[in-house]
Tab-separated table of C-alpha atoms and ligand atoms in Angstrom:
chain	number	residue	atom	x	y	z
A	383	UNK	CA	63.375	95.074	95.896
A	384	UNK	CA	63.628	95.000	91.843
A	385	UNK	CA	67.022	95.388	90.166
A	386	UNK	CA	67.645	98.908	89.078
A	387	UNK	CA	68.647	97.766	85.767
A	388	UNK	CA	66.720	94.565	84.626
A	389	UNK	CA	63.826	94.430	87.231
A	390	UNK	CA	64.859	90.980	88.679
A	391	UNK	CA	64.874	90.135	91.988
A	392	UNK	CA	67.469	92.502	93.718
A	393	UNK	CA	70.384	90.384	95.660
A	394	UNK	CA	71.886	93.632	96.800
A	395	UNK	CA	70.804	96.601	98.343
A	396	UNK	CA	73.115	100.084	98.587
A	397	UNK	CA	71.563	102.413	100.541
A	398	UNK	CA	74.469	105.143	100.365
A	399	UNK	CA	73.988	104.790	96.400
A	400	UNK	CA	69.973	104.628	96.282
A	401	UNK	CA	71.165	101.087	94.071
A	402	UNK	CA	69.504	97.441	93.962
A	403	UNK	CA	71.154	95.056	91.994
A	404	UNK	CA	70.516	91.353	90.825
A	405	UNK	CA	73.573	88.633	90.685
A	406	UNK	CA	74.802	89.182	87.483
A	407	UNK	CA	74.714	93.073	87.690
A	408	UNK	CA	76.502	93.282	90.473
A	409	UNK	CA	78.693	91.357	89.464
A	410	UNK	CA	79.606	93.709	86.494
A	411	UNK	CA	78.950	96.841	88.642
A	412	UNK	CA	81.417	95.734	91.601
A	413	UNK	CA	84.863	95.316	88.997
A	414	UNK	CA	83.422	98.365	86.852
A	415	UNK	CA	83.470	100.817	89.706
A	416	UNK	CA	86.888	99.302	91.193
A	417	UNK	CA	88.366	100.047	87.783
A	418	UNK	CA	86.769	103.794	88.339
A	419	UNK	CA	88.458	104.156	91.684
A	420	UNK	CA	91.778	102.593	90.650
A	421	UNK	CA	91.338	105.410	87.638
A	422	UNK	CA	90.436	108.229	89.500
A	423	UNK	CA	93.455	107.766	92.293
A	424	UNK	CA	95.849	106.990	89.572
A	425	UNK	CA	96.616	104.283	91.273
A	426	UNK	CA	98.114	102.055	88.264
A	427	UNK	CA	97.663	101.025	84.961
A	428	UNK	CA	98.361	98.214	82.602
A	429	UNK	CA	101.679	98.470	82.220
A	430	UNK	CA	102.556	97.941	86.414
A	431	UNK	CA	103.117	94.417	88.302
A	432	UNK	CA	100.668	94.251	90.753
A	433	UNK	CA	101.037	92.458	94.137
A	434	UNK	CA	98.451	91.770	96.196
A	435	UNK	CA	98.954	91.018	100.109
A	436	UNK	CA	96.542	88.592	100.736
A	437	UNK	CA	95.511	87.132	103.816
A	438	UNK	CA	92.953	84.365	103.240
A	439	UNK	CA	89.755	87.077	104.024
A	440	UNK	CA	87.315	87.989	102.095
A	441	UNK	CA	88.947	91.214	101.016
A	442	UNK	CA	92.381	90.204	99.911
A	443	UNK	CA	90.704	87.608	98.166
A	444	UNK	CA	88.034	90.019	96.301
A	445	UNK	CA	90.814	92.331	95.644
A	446	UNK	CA	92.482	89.533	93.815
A	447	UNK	CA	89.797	88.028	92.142
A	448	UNK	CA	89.015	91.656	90.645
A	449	UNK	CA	92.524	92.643	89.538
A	450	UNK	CA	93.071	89.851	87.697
A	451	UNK	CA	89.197	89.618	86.600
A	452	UNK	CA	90.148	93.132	84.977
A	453	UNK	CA	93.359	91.852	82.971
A	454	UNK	CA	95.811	93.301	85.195
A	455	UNK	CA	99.213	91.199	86.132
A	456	UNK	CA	99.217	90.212	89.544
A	457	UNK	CA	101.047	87.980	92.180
A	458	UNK	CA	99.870	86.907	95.700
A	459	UNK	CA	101.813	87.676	98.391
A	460	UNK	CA	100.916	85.431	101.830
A	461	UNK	CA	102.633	86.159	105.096
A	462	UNK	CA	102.438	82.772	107.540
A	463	UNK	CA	102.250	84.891	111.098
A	464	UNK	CA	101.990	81.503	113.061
A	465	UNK	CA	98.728	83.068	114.612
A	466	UNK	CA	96.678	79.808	116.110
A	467	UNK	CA	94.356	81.582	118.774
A	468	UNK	CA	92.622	78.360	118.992
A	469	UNK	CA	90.954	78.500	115.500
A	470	UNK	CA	93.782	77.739	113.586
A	471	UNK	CA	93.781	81.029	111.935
A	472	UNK	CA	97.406	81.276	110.279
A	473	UNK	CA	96.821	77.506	108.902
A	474	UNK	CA	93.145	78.399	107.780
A	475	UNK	CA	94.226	81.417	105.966
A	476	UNK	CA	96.269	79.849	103.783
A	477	UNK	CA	94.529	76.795	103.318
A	478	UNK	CA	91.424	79.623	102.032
A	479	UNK	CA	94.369	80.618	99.568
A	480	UNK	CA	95.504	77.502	98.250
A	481	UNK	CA	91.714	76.653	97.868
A	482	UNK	CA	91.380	80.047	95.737
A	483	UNK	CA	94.316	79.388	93.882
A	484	UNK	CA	92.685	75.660	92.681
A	485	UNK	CA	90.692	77.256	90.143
A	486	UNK	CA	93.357	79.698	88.908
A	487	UNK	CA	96.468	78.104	88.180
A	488	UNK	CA	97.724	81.028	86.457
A	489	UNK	CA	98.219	82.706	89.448
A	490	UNK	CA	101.287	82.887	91.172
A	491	UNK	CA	101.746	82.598	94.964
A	492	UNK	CA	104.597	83.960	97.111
A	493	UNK	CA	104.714	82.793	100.615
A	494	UNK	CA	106.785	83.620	103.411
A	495	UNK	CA	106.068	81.840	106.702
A	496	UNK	CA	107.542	83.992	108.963
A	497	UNK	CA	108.558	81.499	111.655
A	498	UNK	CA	110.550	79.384	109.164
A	499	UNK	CA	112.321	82.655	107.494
A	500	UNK	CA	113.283	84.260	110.962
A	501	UNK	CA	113.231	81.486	113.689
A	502	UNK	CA	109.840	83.066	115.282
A	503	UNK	CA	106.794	83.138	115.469
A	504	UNK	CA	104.791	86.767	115.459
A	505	UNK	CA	103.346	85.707	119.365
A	506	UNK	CA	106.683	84.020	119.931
A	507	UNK	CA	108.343	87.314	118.547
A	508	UNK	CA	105.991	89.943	120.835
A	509	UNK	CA	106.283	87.178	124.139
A	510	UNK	CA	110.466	88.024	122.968
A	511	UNK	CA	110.439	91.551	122.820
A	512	UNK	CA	108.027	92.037	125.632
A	513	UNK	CA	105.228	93.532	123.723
A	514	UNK	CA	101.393	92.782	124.765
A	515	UNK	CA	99.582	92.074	121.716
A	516	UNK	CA	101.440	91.040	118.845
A	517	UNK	CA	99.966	94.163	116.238
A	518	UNK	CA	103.097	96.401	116.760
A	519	UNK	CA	105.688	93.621	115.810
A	520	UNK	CA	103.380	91.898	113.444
A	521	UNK	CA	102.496	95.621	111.668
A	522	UNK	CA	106.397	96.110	111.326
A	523	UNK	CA	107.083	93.102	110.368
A	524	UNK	CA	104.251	92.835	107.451
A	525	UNK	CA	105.199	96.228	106.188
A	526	UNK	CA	108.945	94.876	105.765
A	527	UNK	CA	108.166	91.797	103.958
A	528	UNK	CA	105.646	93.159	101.728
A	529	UNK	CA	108.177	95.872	100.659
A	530	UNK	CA	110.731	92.888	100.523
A	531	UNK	CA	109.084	90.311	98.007
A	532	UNK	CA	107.779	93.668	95.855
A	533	UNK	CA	110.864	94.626	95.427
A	534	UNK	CA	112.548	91.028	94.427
A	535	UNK	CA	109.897	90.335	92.562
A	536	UNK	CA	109.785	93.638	90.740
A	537	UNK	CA	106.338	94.643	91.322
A	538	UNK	CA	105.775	98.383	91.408
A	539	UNK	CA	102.784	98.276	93.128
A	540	UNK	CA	101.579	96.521	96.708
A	541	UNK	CA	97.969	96.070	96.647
A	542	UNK	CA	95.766	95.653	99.643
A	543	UNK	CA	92.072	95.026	100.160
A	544	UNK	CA	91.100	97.553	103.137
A	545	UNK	CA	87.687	98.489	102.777
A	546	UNK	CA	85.871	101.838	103.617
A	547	UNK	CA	85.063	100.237	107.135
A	548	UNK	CA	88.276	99.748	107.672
A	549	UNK	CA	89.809	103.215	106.561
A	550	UNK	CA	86.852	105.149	108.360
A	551	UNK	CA	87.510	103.654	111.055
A	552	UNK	CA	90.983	104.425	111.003
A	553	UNK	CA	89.938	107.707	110.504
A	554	UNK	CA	87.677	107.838	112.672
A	555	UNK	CA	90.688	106.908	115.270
A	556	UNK	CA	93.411	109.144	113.901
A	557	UNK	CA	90.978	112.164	113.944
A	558	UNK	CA	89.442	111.886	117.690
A	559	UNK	CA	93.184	111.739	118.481
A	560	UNK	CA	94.328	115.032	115.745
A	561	UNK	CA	97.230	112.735	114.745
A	562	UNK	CA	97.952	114.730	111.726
A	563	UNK	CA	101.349	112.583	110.490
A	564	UNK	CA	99.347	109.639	110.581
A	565	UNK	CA	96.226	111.422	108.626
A	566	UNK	CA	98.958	113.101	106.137
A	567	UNK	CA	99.639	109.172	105.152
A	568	UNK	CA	95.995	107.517	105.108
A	569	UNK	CA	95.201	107.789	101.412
A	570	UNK	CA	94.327	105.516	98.404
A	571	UNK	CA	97.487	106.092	96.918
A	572	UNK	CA	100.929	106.218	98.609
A	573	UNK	CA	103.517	106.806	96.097
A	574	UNK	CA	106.648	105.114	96.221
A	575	UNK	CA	109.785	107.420	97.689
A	576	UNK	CA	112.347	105.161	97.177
A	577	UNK	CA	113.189	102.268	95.120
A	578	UNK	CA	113.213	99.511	97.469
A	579	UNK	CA	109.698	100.494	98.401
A	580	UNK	CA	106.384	100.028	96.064
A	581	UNK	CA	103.451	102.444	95.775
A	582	UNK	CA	100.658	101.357	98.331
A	583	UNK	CA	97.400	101.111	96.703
A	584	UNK	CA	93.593	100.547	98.440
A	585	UNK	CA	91.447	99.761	95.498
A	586	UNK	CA	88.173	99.017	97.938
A	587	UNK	CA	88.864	101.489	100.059
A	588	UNK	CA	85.635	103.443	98.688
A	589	UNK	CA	83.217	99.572	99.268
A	590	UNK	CA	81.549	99.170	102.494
A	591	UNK	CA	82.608	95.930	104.201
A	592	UNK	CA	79.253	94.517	103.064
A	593	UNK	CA	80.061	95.390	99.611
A	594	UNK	CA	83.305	93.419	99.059
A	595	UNK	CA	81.405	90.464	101.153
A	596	UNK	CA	78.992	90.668	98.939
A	597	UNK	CA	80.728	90.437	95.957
A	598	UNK	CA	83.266	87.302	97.196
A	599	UNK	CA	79.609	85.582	98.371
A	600	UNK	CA	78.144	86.249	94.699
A	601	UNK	CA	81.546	84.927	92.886
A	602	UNK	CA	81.681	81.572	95.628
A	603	UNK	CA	84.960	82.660	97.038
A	604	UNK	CA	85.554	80.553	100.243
A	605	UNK	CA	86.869	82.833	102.665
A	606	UNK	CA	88.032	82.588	106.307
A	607	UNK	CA	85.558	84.382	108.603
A	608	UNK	CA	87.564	84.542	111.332
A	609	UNK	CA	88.981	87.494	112.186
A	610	UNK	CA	92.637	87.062	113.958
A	611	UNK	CA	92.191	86.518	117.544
A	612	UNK	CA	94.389	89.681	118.077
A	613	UNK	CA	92.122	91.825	116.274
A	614	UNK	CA	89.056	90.807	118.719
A	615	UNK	CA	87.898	93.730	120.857
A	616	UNK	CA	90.647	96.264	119.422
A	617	UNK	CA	89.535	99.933	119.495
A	618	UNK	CA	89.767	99.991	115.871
A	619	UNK	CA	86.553	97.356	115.649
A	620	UNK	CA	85.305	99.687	118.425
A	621	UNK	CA	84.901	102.316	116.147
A	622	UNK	CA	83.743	100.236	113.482
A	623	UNK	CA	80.539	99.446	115.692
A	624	UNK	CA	80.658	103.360	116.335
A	625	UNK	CA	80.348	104.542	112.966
A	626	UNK	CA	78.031	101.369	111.763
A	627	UNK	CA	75.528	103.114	114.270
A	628	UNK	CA	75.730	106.207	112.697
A	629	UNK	CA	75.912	104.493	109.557
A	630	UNK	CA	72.342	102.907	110.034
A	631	UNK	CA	71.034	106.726	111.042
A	632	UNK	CA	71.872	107.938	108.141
A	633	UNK	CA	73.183	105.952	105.328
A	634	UNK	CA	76.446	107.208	103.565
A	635	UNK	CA	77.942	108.650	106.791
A	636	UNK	CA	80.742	106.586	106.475
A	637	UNK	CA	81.124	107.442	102.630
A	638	UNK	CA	81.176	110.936	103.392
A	639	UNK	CA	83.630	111.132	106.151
A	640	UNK	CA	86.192	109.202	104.123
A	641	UNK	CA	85.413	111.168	100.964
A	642	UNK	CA	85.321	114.905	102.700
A	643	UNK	CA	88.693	113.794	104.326
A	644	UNK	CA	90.396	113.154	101.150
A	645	UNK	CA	89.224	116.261	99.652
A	646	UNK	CA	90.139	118.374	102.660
A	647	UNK	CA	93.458	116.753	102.215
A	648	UNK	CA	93.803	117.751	98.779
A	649	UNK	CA	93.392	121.566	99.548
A	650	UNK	CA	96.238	120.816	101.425
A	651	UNK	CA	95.083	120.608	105.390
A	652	UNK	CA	97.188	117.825	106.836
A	653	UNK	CA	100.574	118.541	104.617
A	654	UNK	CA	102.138	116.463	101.910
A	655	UNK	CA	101.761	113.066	102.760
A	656	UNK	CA	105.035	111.430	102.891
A	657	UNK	CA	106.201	108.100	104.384
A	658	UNK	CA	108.156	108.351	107.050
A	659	UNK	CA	111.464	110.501	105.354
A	660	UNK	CA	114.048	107.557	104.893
A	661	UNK	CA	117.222	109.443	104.661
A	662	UNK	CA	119.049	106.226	105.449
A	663	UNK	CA	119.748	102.642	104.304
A	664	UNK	CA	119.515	99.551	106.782
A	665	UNK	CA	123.319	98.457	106.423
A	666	UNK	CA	121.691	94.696	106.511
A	667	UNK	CA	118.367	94.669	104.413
A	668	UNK	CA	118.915	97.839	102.113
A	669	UNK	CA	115.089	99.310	102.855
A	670	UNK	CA	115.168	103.661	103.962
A	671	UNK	CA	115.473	103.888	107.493
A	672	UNK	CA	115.444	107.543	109.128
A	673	UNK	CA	117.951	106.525	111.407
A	674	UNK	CA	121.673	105.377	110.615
A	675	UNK	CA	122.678	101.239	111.012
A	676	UNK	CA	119.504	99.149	110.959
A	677	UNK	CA	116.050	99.871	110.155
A	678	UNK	CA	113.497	99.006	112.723
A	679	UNK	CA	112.436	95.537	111.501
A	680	UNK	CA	116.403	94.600	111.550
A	681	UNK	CA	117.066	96.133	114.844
A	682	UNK	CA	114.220	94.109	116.545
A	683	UNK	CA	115.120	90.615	115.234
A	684	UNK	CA	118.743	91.467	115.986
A	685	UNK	CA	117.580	91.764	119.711
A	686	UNK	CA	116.009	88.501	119.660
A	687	UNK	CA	118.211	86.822	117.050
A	688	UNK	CA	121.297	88.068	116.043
A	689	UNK	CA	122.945	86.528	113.736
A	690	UNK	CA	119.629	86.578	111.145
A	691	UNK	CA	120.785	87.386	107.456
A	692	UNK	CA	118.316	88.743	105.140
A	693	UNK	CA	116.260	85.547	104.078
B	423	Q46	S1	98.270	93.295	113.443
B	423	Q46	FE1	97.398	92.282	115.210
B	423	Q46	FE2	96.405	92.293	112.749
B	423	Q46	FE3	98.768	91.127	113.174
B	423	Q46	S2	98.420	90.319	115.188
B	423	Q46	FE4	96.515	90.004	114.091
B	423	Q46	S3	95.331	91.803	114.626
B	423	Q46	S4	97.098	90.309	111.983
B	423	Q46	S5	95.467	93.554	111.255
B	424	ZN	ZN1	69.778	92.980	87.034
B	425	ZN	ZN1	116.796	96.440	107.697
């Protein structure tokens, strides 16, 4: 396989896009078309501070390496869940970060160990509030401090590095199920409907998974390969092998999915897609709650903790 543009030995093969490309043209291609995406979804421009929730995978990491790659400010945000499932994974991920970080110094880091901000743990917070796995508390949890440190920090935008695997499957999830509030929200682009929180933006969310690993292998990004224990037979990895089946049918099936979804979308099929409507704000933390007194996040360390201030 010859490199579509110099004839070199290909390194990378896209299918979908009929595209072989050698090391150094991928490595222009890849931040070329994530400038095209964050351009087409108006996701941000040069005037916005950027920060990027980053969790020590290959991803966050990509997502980072490309933002900044492309002269835009960013920060690093890193949540410490306290998440050991026997491979160390909360202590590996940042140690992947700090690695990352060795070689930019300009970069700047915010980290908030959960455990050491609000007494707990995210397993010793679920075990607490009686939850099974620790996704529902952790998901709350991570939305609340990402929407947090944006705000102190003043960054308009919250960056993460889902990738089309991820959002297809999502999809894929949301759709078997018709959960049309939840497929109103899934988009590249959430804007922000209140001050205290920042526009969500998926700059990858068009790159298979292979794509962004790809890329982070090509630039020597050490990455943790672990996924988090948690996340280890969910249904949403279920539907990942689902669609990677379909995927190796017929190439671009996951591409397509995603991409007729947004555009039925935009004629309007699932509704405007607003956050939840947050008519409300938490007496303690300030963030839009729908419901009068605390917002979620408050209310459920306040069950398990309650004297906690605001860290
Ligand atoms: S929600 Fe669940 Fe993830 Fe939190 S506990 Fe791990 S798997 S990290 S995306
Ligand atoms: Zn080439
Ligand atoms: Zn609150």
């Amino acid at each position: 396989m010859k490199c579509r543009k110099c004839g070199r030995r290909a390194v990378v093969n896209m299918r979908h896009h009929r595209l072989a490309l050698c090391k150094e043209h991928y490595l222009e291609w890849f931040p070329a078309t994530t400038q095209r995406i964050i351009q087409t979804y108006k996701m941000f421009g040069p005037q916005d501070r950027i920060l990027v929730a980053v969790s020590g995978g290959k991803d966050s990491l990509a997502l980072w390496d490309v933002l900044d790659h492309l002269g835009y400010y960013t920060e690093g945000l890193y949540i410490g869940l306290g998440i050991d499932g026997g491979v160390r994974y909360s202590e590996q991920s940042r140690e992947k970060i700090e690695k990352f970080l060795e070689t930019r110094p300009h970069l700047k880091l915010h980290v908030v160990e959960v455990k050491e901000t609000y007494g707990l743990s995210i397993p010793e917070l679920a075990r607490k509030r009686r939850r099974g796995r620790p996704c529902s508390v952790c998901g709350l949890t991570r939305r609340h401090i990402m929407n947090h440190v944006a705000y102190e920090g003043d960054c308009t935008v919250l960056a993460t590095g889902h990738n089309l695997d991820d959002e297809a499957a999502v999809l894929f999830q949301n759709t078997l199920r018709w959960q049309t509030g939840y497929l109103a929200r899934q988009a590249p682009v959430l804007p922000s409907i209140h001050p205290r929180l920042a526009r969500k933006v998926k700059p990858f969310c068009r790159f298979y998974e292979r794509e962004t690993a790809a890329y982070a292998l090509l630039r020597g990004i050490d990455y943790i390969y672990d996924e988090c224990p948690y996340a280890v037979g969910n249904t949403v990895n279920f539907y990942k092998e689902v669609l990677n089946k379909l995927e190796a049918e017929s190439p671009g099936t996951k591409l397509s999915f995603y991409l007729s979804f947004l555009r039925a979308k935009k004629e309007g099929l699932f509704g405007p897609g607003q956050e939840e409507l947050g008519l409300y704000e938490c007496e303690r933390c300030g963030q839009p709650t729908s419901v009068p007194g605390l917002c979620a996040f408050c209310r459920q360390w306040e069950a398990v903790t309650p004297s906690l201030e605001e860290a």
